[in-house]
PDB file of C-alpha atoms in Angstrom:
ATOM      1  CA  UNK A   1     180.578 245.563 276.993  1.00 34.00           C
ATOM      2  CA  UNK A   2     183.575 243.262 276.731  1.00 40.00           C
ATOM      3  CA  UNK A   3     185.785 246.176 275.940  1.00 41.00           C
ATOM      4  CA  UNK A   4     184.258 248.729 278.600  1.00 44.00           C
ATOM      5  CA  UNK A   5     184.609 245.736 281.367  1.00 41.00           C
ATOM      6  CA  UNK A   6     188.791 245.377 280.175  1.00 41.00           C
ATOM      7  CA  UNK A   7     188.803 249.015 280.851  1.00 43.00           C
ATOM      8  CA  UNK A   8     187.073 249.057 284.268  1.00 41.00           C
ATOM      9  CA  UNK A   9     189.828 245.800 285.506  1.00 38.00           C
ATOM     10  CA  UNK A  10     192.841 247.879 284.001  1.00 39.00           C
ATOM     11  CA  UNK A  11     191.756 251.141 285.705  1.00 38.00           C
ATOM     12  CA  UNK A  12     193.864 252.956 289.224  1.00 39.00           C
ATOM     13  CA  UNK A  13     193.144 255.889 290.708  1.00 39.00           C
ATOM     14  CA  UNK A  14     193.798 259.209 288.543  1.00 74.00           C
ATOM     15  CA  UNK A  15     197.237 259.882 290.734  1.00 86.00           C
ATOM     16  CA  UNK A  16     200.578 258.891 291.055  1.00 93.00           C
ATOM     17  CA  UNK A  17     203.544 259.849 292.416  1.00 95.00           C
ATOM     18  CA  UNK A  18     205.897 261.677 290.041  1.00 96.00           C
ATOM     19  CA  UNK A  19     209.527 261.926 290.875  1.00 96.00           C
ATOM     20  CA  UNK A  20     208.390 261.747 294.683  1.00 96.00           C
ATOM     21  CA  UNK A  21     206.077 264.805 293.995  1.00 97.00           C
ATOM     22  CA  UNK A  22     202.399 263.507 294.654  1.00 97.00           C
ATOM     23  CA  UNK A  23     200.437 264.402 291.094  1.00 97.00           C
ATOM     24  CA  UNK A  24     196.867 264.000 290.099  1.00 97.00           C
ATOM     25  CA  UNK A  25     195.822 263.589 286.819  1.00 97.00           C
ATOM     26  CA  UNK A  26     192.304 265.448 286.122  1.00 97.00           C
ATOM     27  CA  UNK A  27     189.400 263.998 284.059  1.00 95.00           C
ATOM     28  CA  UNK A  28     189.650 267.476 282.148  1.00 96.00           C
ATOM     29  CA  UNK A  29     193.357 266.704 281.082  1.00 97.00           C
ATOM     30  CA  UNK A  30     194.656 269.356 283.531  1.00 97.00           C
ATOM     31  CA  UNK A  31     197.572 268.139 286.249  1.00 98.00           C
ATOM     32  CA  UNK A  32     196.732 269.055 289.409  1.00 98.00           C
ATOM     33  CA  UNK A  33     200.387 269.328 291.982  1.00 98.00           C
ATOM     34  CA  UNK A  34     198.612 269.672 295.289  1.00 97.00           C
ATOM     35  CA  UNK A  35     201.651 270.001 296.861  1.00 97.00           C
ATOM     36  CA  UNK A  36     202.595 273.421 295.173  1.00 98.00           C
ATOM     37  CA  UNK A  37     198.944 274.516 294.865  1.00 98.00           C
ATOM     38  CA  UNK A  38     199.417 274.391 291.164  1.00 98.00           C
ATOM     39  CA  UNK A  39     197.229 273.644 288.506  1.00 98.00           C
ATOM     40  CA  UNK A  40     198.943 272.402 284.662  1.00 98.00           C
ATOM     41  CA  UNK A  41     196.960 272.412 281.521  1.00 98.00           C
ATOM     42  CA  UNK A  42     198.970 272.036 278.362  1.00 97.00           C
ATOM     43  CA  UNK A  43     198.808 272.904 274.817  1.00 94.00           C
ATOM     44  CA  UNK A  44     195.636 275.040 274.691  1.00 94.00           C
ATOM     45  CA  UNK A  45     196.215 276.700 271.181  1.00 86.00           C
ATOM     46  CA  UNK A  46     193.688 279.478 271.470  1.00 89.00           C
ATOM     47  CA  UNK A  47     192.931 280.968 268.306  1.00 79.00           C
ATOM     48  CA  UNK A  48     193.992 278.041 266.389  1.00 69.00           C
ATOM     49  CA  UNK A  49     190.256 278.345 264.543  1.00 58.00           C
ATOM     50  CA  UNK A  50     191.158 282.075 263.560  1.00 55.00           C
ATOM     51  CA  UNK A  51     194.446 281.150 262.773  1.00 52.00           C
ATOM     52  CA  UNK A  52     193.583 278.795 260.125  1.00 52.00           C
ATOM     53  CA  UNK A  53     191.015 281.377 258.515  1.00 48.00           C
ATOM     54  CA  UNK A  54     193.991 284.270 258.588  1.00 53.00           C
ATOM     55  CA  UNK A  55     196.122 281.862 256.896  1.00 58.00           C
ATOM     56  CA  UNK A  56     194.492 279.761 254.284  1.00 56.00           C
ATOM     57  CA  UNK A  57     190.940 281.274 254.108  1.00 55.00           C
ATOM     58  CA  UNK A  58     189.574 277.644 255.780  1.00 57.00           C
ATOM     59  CA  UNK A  59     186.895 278.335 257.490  1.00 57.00           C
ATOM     60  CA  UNK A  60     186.364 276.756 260.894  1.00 58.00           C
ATOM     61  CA  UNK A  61     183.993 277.557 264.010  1.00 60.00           C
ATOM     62  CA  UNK A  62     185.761 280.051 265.487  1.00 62.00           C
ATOM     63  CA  UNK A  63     184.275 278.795 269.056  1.00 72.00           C
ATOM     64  CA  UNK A  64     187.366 276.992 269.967  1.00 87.00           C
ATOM     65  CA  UNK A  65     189.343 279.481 271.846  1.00 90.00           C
ATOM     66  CA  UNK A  66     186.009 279.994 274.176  1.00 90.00           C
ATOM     67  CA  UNK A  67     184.995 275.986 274.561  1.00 93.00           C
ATOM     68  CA  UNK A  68     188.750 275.560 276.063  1.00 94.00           C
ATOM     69  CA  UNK A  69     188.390 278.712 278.044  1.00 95.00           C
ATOM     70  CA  UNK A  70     185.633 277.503 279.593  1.00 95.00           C
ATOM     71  CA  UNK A  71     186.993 273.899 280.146  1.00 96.00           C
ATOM     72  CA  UNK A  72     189.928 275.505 282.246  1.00 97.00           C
ATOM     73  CA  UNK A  73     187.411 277.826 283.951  1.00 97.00           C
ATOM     74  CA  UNK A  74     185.607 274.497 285.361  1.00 97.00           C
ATOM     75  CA  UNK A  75     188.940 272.886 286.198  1.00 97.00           C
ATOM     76  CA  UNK A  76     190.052 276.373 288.337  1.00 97.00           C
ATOM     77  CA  UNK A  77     186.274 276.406 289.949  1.00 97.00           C
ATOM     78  CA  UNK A  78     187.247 273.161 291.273  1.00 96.00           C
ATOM     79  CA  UNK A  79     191.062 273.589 292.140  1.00 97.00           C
ATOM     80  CA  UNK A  80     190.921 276.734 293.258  1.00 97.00           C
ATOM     81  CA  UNK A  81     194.712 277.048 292.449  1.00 98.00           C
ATOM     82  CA  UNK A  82     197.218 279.557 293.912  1.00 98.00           C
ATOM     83  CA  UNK A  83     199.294 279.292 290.715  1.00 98.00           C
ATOM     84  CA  UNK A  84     198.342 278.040 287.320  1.00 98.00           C
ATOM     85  CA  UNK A  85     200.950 277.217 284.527  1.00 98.00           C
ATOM     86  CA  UNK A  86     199.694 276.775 280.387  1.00 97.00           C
ATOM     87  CA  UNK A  87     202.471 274.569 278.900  1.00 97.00           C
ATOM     88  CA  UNK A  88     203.716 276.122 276.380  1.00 88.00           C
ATOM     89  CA  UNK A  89     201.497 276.636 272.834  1.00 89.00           C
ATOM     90  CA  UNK A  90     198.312 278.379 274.647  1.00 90.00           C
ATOM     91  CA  UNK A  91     198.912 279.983 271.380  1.00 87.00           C
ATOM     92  CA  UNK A  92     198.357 278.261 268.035  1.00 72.00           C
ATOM     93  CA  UNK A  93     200.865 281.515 266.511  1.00 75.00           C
ATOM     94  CA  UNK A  94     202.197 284.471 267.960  1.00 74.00           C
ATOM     95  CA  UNK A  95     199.298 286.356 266.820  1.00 79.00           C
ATOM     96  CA  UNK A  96     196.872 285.141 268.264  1.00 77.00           C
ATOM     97  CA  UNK A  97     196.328 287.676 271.478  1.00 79.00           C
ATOM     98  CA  UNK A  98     195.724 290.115 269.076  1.00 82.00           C
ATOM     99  CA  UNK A  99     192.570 287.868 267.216  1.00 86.00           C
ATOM    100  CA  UNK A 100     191.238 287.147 270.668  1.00 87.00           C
ATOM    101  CA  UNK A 101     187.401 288.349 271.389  1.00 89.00           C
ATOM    102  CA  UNK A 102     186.976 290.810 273.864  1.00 91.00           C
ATOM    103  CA  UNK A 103     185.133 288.627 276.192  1.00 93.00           C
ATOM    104  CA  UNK A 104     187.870 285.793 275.457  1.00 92.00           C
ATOM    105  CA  UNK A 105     189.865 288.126 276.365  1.00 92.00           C
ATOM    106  CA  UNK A 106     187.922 289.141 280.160  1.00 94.00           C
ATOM    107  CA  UNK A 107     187.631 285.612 280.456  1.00 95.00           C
ATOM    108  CA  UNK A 108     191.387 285.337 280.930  1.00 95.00           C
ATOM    109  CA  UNK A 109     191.962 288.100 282.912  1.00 95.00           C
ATOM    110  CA  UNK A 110     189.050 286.574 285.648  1.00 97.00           C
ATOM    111  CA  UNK A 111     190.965 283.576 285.723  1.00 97.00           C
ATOM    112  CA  UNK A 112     194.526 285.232 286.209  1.00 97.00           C
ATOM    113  CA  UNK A 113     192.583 287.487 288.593  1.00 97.00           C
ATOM    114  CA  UNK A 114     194.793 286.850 292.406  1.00 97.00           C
ATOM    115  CA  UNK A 115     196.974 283.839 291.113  1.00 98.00           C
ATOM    116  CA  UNK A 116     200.084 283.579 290.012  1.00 98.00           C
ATOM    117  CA  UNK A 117     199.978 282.774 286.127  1.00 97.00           C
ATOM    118  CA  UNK A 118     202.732 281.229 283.873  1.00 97.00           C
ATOM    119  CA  UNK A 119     203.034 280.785 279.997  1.00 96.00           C
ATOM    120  CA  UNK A 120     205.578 279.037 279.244  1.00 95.00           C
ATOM    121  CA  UNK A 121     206.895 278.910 275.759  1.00 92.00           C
ATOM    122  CA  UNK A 122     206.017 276.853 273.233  1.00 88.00           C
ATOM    123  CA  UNK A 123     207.092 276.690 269.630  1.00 86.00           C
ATOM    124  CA  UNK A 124     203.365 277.810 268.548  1.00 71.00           C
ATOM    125  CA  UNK A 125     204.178 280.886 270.800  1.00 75.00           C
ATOM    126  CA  UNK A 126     207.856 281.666 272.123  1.00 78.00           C
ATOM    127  CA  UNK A 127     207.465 284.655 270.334  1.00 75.00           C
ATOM    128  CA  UNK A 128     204.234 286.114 272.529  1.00 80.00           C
ATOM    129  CA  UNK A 129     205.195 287.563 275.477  1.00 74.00           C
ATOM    130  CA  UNK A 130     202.995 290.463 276.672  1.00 71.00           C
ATOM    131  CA  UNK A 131     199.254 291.782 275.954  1.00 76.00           C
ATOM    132  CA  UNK A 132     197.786 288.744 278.133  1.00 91.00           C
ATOM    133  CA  UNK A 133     198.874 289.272 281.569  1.00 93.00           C
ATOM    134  CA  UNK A 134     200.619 287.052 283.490  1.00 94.00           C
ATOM    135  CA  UNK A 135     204.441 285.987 283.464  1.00 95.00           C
ATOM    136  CA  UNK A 136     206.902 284.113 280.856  1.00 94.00           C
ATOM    137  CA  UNK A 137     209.235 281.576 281.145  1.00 95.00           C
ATOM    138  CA  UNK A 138     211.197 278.356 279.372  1.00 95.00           C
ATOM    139  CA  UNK A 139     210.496 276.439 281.895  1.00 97.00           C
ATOM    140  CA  UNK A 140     209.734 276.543 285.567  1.00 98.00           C
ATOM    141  CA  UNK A 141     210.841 274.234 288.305  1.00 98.00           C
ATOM    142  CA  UNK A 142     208.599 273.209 291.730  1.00 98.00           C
ATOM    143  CA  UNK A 143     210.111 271.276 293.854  1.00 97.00           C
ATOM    144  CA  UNK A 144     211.515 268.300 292.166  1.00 98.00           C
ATOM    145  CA  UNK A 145     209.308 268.531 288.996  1.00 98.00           C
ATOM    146  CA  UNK A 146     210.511 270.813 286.289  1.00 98.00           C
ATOM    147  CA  UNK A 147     207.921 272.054 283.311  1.00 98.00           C
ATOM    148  CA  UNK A 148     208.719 272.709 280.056  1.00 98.00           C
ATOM    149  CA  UNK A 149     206.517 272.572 276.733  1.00 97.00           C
ATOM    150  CA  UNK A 150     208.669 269.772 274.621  1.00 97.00           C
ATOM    151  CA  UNK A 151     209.973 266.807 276.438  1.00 97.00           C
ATOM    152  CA  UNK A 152     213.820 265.947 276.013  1.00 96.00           C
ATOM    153  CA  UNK A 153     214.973 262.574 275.636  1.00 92.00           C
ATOM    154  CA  UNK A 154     217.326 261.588 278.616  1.00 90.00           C
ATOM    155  CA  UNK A 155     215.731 264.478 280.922  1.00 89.00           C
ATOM    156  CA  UNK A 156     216.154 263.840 284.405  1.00 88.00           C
ATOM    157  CA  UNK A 157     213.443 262.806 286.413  1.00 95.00           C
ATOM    158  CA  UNK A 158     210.678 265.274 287.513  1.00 97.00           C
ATOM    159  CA  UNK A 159     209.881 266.237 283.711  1.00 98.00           C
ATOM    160  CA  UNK A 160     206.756 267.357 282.908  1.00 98.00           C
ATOM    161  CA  UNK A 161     206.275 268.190 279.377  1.00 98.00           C
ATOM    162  CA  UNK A 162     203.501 268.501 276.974  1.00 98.00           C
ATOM    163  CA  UNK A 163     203.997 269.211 272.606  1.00 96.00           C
ATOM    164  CA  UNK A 164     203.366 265.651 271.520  1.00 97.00           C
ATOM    165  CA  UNK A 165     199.426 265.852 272.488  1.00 97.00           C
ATOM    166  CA  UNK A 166     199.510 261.859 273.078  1.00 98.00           C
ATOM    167  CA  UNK A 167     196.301 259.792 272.623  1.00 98.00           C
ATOM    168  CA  UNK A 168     195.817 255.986 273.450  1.00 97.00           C
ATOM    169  CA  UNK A 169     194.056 253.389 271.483  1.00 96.00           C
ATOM    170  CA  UNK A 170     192.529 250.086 273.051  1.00 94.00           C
ATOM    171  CA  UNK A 171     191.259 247.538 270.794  1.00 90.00           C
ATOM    172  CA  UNK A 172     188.918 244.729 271.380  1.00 79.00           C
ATOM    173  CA  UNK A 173     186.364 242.154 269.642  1.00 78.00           C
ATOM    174  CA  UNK A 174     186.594 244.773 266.656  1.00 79.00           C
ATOM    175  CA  UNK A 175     185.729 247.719 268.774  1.00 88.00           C
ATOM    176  CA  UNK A 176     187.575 250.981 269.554  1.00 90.00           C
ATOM    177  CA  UNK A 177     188.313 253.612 271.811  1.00 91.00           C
ATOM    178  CA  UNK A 178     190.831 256.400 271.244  1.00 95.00           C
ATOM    179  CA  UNK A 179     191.604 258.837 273.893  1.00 96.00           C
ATOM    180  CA  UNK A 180     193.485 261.922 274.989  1.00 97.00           C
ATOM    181  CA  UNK A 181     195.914 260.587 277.905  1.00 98.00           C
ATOM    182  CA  UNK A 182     198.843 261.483 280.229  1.00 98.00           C
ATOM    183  CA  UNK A 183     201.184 259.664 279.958  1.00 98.00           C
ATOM    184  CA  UNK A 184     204.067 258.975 282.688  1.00 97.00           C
ATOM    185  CA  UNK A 185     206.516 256.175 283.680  1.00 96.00           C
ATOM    186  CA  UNK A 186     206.591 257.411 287.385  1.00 96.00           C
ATOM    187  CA  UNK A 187     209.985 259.534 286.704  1.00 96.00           C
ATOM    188  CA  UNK A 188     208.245 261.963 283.827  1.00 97.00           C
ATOM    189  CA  UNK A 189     205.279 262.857 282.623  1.00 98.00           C
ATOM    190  CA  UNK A 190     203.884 263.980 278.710  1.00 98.00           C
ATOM    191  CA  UNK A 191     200.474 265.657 279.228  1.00 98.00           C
ATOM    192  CA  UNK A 192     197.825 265.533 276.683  1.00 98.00           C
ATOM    193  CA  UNK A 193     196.223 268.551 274.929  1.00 97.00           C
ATOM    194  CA  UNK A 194     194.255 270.687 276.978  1.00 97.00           C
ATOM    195  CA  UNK A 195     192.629 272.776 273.838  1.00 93.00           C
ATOM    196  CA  UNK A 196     189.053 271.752 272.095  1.00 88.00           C
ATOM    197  CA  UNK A 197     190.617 271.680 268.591  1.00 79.00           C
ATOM    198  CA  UNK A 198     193.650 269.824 269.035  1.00 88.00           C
ATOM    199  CA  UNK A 199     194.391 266.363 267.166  1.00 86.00           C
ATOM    200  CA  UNK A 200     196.803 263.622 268.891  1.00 95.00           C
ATOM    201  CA  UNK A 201     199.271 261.516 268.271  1.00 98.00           C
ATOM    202  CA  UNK A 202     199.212 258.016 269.305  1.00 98.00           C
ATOM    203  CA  UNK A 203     201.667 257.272 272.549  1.00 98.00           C
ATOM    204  CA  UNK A 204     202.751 254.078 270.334  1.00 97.00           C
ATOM    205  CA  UNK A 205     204.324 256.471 267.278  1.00 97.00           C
ATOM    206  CA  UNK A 206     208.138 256.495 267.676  1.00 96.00           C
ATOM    207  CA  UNK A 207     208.247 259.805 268.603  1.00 96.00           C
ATOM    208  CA  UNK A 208     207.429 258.549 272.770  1.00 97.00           C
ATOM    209  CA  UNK A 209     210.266 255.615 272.170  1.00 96.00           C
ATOM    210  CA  UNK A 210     213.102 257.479 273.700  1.00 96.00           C
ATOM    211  CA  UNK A 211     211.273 259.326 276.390  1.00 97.00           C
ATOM    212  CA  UNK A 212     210.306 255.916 277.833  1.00 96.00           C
ATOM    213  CA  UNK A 213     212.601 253.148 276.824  1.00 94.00           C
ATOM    214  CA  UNK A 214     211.242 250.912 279.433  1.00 94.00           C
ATOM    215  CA  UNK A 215     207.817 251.474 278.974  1.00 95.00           C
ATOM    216  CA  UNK A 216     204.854 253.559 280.419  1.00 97.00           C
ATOM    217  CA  UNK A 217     201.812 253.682 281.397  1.00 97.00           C
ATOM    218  CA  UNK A 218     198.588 255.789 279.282  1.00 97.00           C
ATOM    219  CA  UNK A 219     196.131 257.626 281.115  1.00 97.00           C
ATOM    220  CA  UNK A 220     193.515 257.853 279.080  1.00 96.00           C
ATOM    221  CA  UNK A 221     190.310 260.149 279.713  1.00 96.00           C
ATOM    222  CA  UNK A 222     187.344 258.293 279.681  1.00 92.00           C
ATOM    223  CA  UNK A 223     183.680 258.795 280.475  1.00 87.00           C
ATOM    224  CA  UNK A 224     183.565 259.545 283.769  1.00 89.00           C
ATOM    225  CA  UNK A 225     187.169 258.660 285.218  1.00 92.00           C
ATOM    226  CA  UNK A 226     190.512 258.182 283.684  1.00 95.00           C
ATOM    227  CA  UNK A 227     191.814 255.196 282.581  1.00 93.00           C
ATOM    228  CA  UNK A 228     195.176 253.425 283.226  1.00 94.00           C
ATOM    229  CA  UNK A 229     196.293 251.040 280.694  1.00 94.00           C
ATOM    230  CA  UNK A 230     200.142 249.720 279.758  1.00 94.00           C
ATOM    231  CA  UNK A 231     202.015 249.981 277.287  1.00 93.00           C
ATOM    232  CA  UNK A 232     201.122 246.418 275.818  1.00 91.00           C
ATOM    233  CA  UNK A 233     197.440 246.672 275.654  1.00 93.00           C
ATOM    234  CA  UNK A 234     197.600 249.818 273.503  1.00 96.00           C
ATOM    235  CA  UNK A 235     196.894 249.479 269.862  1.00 95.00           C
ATOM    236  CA  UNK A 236     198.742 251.403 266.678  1.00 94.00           C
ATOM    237  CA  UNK A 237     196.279 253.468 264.605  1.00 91.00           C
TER     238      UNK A 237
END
């Protein structure tokens, strides 16, 4: 109770303003830019479940690639976006188009159906770039904002980057919560993991140090709403 009341004190509104660009940060981990018409979702790894069977013969529910399919179909239902960009690894390899389901596959063609849809590359997937419509890039710039899949320390403001699939972990009275979570200082912004079998690194690993060298703020999605707690009241795993 203690811990859930903390949360609801800490807690904004799930938007901000990002490099002057107005930004709102979905419950589904998806970035909606209402100013560009452009929905975000990052680091989907379709096929990840195949990908680990291919490979090593470990066998895991291959369901993922359709549970995250239909997480972004909700989010689009809802946006209804003119343009949506995947952040670079919406592939866990390079192969994975060709492991796709057929009806994985339709599933991505309805949602590219009359938008303008843009892979960027990740370093799951630089190498795929044809066999699942749309159009590739390194990175793509909208208005002040520019996307990319791995953030760069001393980028100028506007980044928006994903790769690091940060989670946030609040402690209190010997309970827990650890979350998926955006994560932004107001001049960039590291998005969490959009796909169903994706793991996450803690935003206080070293690895977020340079990217925010005066601190940040975590996002975190919760039940019901997002979360937004500083840098000090997160906990180390």
């Amino acid at each position: 109770m203690a811990l859930g009341q903390r949360l609801e004190k800490t807690s904004k509104p799930a938007g901000l303003t990002l490099a002057g660009e107005e930004a709102v940060l979905d419950l589904s981990g998806a970035l909606w830019l209402p100013g560009h018409g452009t929905l975000v979702v990052s680091d989907l790894h379709l096929e990840k479940g195949s990908a680990f069977a291919a490979r090593s013969g470990q066998f895991l529910p291959p369901y993922d690639t359709r549970e995250t399919l239909a997480n972004l179909h909700e989010a689009v239902l809802r946006f209804d976006p003119a343009r949506v960009v995947a952040l670079g690894d919406s592939f866990h390899d390079a192969r994975g188009p060709e492991r796709m389901e057929p009806g994985d596959r339709a599933m991505v063609a309805a949602l590219q159906a009359g938008r303008d849809w843009v892979w960027i590359a990740g370093n799951h997937d630089a190498a795929v770039r044809e066999g699942v419509g749309g159009r590739y890039a390194d990175t793509l710039t909208l208005g002040a904002l520019t996307l990319r899949h791995e953030p760069v320390p001393g980028a100028g403001p506007g980044e928006v980057a994903g790769h690091l699939h940060p989670c946030g972990k609040v402690a209190m009275r010997g309970r827990a919560v650890r979350r998926r979570c955006f994560v932004s200082d107001g001049a960039r912004l590291v998005m969490p993991a959009f796909g169903a079998f994706t793991g996450g690194l803690n935003v206080r690993d070293k690895a977020f140090e340079p990217l925010f060298p005066n601190g940040f703020t975590a996002h975190l999605l919760g039940d019901g709403r997002v979360f937004a707690i500083g840098r000090q009241m997160l906990a180390r795993d």
